[in-house]
PDB file of N, CA and C in Angstrom:
ATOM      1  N   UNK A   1     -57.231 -30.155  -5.884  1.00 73.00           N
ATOM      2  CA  UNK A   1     -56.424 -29.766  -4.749  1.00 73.00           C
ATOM      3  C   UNK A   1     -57.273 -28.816  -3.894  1.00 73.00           C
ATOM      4  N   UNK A   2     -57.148 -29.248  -2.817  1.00 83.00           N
ATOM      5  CA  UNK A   2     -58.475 -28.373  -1.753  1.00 83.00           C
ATOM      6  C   UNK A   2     -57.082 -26.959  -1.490  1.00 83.00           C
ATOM      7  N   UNK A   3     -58.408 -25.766  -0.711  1.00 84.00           N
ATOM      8  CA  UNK A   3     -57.806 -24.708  -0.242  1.00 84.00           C
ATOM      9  C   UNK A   3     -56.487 -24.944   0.341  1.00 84.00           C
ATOM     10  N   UNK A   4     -57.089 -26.007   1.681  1.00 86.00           N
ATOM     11  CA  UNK A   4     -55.631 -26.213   2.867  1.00 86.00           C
ATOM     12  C   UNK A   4     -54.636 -26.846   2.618  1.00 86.00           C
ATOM     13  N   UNK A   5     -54.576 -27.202   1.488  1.00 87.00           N
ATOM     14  CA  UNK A   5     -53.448 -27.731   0.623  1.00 87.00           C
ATOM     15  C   UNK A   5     -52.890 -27.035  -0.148  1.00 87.00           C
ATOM     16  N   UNK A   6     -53.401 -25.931  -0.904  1.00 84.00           N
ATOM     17  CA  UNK A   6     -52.327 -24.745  -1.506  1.00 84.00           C
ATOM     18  C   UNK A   6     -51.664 -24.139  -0.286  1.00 84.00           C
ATOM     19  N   UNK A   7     -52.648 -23.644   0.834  1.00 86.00           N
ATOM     20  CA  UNK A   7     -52.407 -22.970   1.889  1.00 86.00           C
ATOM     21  C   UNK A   7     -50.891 -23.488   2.450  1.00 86.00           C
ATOM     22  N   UNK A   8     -51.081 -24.532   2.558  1.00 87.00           N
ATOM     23  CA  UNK A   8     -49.750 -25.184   3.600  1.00 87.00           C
ATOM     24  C   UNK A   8     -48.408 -25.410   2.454  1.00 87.00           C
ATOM     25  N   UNK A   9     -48.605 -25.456   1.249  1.00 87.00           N
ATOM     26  CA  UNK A   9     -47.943 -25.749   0.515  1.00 87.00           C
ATOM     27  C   UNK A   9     -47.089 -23.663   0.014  1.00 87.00           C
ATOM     28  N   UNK A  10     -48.054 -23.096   0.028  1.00 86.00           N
ATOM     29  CA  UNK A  10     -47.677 -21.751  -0.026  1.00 86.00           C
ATOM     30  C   UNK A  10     -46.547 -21.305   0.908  1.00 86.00           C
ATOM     31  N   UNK A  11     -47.416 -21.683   1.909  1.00 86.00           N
ATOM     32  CA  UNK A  11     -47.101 -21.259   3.721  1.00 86.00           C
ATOM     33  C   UNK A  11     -45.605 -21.598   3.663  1.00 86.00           C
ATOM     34  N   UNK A  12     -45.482 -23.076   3.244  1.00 88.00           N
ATOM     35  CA  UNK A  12     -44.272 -23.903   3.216  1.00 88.00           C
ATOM     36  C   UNK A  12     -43.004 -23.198   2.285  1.00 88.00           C
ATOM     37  N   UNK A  13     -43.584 -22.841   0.663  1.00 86.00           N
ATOM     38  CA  UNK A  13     -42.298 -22.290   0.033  1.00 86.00           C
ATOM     39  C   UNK A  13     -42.268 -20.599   0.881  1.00 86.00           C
ATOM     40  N   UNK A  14     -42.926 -20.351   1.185  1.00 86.00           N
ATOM     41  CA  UNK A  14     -42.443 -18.688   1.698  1.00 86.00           C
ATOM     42  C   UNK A  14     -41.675 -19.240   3.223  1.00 86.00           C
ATOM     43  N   UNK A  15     -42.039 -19.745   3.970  1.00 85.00           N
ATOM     44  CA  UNK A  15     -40.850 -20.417   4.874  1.00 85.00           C
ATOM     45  C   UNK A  15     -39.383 -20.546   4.504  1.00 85.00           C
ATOM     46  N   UNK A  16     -39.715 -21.069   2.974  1.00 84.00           N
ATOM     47  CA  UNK A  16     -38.265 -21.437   2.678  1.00 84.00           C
ATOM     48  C   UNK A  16     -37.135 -20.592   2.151  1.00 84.00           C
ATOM     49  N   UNK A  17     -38.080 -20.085   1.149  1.00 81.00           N
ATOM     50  CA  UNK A  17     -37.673 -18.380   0.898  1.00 81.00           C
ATOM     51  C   UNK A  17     -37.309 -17.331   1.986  1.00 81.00           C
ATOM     52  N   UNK A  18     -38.023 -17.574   3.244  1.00 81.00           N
ATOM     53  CA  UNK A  18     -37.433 -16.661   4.145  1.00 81.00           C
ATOM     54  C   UNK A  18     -36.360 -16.974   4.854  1.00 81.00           C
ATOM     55  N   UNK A  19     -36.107 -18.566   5.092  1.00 79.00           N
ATOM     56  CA  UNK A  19     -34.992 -19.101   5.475  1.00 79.00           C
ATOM     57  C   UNK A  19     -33.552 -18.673   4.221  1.00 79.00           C
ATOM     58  N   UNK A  20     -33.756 -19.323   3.286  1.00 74.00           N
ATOM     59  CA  UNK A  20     -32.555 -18.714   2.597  1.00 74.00           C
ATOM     60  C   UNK A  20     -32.465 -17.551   2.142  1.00 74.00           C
ATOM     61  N   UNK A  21     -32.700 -16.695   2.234  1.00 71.00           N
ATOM     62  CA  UNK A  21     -32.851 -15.411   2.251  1.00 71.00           C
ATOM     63  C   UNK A  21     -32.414 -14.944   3.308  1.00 71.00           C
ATOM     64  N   UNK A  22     -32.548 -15.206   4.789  1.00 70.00           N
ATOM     65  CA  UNK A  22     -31.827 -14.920   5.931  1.00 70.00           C
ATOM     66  C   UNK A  22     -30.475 -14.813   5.779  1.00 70.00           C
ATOM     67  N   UNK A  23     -30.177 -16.073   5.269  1.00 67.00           N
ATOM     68  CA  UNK A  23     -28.458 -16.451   5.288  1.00 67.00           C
ATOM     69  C   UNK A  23     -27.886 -15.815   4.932  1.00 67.00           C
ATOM     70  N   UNK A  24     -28.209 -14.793   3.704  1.00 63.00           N
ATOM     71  CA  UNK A  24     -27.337 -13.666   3.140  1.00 63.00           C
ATOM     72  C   UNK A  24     -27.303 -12.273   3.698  1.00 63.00           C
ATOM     73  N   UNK A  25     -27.778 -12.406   5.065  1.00 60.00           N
ATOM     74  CA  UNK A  25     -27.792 -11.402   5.914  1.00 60.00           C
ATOM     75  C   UNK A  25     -26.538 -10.491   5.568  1.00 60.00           C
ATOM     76  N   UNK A  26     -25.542 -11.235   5.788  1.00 65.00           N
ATOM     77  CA  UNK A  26     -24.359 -10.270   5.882  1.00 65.00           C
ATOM     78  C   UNK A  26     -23.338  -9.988   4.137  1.00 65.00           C
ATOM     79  N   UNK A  27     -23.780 -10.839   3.444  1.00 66.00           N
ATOM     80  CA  UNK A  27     -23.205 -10.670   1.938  1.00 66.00           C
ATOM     81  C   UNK A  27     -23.264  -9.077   1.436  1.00 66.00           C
ATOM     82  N   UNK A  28     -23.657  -8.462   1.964  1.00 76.00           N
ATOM     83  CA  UNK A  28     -23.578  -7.106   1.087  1.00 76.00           C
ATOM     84  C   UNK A  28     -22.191  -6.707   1.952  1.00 76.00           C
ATOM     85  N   UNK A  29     -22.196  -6.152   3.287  1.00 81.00           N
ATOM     86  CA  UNK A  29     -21.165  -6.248   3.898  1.00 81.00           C
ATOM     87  C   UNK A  29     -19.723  -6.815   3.514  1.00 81.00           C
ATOM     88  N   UNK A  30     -19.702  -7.723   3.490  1.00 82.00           N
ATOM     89  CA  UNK A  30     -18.640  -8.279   2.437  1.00 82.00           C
ATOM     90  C   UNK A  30     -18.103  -7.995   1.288  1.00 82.00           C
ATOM     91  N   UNK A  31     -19.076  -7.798   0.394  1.00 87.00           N
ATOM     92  CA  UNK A  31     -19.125  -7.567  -0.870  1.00 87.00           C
ATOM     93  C   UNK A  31     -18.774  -5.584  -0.805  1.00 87.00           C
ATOM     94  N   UNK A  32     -19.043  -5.388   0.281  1.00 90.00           N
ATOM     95  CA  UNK A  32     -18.557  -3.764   0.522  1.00 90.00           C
ATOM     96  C   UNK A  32     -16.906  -3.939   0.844  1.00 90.00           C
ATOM     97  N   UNK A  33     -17.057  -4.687   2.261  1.00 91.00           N
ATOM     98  CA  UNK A  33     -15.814  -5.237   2.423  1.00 91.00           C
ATOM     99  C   UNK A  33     -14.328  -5.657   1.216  1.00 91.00           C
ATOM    100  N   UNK A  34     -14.933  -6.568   0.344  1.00 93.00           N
ATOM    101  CA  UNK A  34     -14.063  -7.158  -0.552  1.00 93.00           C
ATOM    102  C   UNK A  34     -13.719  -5.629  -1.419  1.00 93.00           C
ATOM    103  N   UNK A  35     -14.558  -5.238  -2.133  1.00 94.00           N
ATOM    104  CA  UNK A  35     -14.634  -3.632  -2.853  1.00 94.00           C
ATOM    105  C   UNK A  35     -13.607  -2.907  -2.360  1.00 94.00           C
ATOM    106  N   UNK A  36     -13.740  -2.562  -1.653  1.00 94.00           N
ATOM    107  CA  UNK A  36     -12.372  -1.782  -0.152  1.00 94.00           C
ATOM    108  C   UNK A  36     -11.446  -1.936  -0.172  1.00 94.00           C
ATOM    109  N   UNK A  37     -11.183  -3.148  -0.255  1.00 95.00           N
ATOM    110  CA  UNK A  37      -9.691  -4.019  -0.480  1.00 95.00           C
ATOM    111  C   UNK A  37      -9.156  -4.043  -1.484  1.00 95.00           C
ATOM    112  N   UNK A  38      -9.824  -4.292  -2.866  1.00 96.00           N
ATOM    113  CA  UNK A  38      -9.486  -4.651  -4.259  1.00 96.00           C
ATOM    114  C   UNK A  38      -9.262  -2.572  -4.391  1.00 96.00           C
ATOM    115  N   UNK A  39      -9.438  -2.077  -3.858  1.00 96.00           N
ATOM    116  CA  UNK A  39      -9.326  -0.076  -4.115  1.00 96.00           C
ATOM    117  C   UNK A  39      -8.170  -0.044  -3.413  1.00 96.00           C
ATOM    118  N   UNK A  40      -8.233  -0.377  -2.464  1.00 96.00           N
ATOM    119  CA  UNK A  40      -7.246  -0.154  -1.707  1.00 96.00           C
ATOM    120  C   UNK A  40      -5.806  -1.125  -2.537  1.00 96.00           C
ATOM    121  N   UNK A  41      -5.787  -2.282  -2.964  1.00 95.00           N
ATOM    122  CA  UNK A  41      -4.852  -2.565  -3.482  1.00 95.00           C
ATOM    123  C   UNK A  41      -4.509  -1.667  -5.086  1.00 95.00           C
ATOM    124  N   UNK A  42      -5.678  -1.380  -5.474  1.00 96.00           N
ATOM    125  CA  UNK A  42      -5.588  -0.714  -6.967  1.00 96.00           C
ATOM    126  C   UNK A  42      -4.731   0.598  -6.413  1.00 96.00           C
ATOM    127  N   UNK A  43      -4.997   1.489  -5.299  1.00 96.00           N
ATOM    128  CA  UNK A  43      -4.475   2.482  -4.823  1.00 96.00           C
ATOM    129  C   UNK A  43      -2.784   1.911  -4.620  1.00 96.00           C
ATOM    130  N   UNK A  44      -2.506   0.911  -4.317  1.00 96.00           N
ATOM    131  CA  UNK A  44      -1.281   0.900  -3.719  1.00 96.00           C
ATOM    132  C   UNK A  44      -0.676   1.051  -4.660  1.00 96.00           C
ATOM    133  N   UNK A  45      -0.981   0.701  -5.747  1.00 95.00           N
ATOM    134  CA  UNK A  45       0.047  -0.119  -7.108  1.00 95.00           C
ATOM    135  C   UNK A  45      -0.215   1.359  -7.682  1.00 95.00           C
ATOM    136  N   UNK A  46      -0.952   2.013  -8.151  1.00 94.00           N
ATOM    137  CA  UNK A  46      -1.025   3.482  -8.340  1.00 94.00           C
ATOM    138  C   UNK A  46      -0.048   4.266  -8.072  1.00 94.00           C
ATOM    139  N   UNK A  47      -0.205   4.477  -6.650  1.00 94.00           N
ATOM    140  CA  UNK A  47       1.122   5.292  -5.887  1.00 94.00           C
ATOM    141  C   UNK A  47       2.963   4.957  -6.307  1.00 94.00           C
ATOM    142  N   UNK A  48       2.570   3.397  -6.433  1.00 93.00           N
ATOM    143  CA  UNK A  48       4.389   2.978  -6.700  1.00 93.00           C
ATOM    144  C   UNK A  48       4.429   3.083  -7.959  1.00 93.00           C
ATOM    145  N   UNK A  49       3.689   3.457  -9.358  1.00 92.00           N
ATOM    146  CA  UNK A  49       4.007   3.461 -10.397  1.00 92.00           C
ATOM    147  C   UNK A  49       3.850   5.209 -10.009  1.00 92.00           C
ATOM    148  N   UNK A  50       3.480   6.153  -9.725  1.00 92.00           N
ATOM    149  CA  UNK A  50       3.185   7.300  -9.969  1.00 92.00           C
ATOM    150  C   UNK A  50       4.627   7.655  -8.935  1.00 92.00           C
ATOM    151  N   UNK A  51       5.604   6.932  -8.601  1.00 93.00           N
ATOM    152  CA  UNK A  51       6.709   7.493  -7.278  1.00 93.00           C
ATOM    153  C   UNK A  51       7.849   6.925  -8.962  1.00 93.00           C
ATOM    154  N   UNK A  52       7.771   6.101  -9.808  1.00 93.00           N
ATOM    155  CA  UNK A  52       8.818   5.831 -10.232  1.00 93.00           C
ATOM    156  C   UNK A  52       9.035   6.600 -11.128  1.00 93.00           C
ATOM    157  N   UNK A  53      10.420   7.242 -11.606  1.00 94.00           N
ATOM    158  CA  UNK A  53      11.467   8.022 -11.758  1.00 94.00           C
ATOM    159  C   UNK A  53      10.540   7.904 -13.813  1.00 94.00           C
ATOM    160  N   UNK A  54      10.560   7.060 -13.845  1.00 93.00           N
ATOM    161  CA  UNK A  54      10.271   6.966 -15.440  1.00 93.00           C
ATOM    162  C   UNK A  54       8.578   7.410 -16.034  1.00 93.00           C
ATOM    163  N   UNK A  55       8.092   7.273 -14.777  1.00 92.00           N
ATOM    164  CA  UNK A  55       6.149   7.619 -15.177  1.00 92.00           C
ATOM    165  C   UNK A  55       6.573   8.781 -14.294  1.00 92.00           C
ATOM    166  N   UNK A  56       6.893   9.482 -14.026  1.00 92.00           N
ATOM    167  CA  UNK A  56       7.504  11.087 -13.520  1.00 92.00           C
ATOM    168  C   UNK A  56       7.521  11.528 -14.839  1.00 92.00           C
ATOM    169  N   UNK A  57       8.963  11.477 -15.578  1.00 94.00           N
ATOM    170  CA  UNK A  57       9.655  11.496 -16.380  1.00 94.00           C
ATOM    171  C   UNK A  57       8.296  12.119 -17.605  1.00 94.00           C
ATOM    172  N   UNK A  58       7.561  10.793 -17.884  1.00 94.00           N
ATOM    173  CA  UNK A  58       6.344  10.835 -19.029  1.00 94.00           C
ATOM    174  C   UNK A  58       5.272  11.718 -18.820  1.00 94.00           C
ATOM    175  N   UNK A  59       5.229  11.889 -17.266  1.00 92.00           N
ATOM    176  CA  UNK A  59       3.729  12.446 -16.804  1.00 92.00           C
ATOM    177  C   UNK A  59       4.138  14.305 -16.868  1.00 92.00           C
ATOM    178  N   UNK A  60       5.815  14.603 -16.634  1.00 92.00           N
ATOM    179  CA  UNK A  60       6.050  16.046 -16.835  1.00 92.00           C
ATOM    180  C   UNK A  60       6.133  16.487 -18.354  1.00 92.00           C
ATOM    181  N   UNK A  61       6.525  15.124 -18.836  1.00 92.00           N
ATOM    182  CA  UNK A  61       6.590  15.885 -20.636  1.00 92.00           C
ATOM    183  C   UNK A  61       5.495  16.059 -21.139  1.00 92.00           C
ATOM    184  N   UNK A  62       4.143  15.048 -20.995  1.00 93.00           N
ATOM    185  CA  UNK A  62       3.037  15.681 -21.635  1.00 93.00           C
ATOM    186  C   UNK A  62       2.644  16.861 -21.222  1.00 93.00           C
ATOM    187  N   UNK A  63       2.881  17.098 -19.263  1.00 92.00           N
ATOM    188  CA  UNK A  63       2.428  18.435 -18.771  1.00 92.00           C
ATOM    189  C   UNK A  63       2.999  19.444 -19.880  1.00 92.00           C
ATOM    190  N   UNK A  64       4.057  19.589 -20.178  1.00 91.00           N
ATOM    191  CA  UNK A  64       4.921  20.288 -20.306  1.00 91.00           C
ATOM    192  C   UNK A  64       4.810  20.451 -22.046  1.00 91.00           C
ATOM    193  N   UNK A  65       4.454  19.440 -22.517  1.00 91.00           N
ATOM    194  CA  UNK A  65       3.627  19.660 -24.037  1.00 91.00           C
ATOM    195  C   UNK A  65       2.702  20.324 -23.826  1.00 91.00           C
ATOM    196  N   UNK A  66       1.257  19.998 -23.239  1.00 91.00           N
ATOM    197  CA  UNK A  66       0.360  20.246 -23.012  1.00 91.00           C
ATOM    198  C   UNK A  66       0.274  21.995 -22.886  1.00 91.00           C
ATOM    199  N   UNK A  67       1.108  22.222 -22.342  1.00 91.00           N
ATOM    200  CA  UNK A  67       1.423  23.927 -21.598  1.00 91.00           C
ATOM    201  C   UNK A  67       1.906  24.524 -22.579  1.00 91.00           C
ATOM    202  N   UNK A  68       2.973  24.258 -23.905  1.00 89.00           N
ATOM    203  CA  UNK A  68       3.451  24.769 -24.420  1.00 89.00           C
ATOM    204  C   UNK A  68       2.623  24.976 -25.711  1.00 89.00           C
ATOM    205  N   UNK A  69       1.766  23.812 -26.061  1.00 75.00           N
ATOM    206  CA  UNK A  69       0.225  23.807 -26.996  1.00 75.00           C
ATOM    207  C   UNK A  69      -0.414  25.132 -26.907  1.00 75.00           C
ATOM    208  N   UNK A  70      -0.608  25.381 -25.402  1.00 57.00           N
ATOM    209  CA  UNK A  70      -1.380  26.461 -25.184  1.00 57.00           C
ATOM    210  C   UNK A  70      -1.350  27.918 -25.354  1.00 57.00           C
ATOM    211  N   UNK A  71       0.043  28.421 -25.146  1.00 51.00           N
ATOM    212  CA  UNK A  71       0.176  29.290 -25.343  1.00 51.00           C
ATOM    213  C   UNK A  71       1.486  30.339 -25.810  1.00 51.00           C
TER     214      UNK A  71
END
């Protein structure tokens, strides 16, 4: 295999590599994007279990163990 034949054949896969490699220009973005969303839903469901009357209820009695442990 002569020089100008690795050459063009090199030339050729780093072309290609730089082409698909382009395309994922914006995938991190997204992938920040999607992250955001899936928090933001984990946050929602958080808040409505931490508002109901019964995880109140559980979350003051351990306080309230916890405090009385102490001292």
């Amino acid at each position: 295999m002569s020089t100008t034949t690795i050459r063009r054949r090199m030339n050729r896969t780093i072309g290609t590599l730089r082409t698909r490699l382009a395309r994922e220009d914006g995938a991190t973005t997204a992938e920040y994007a999607i992250t955001l969303l899936a928090a933001c839903g984990f946050a929602a469901v958080l808040v409505a279990l931490l508002r109901s009357e019964e995880v109140q209820s559980l979350l003051m009695g351990i306080v309230t163990s916890a405090l009385g442990m102490g001292g």
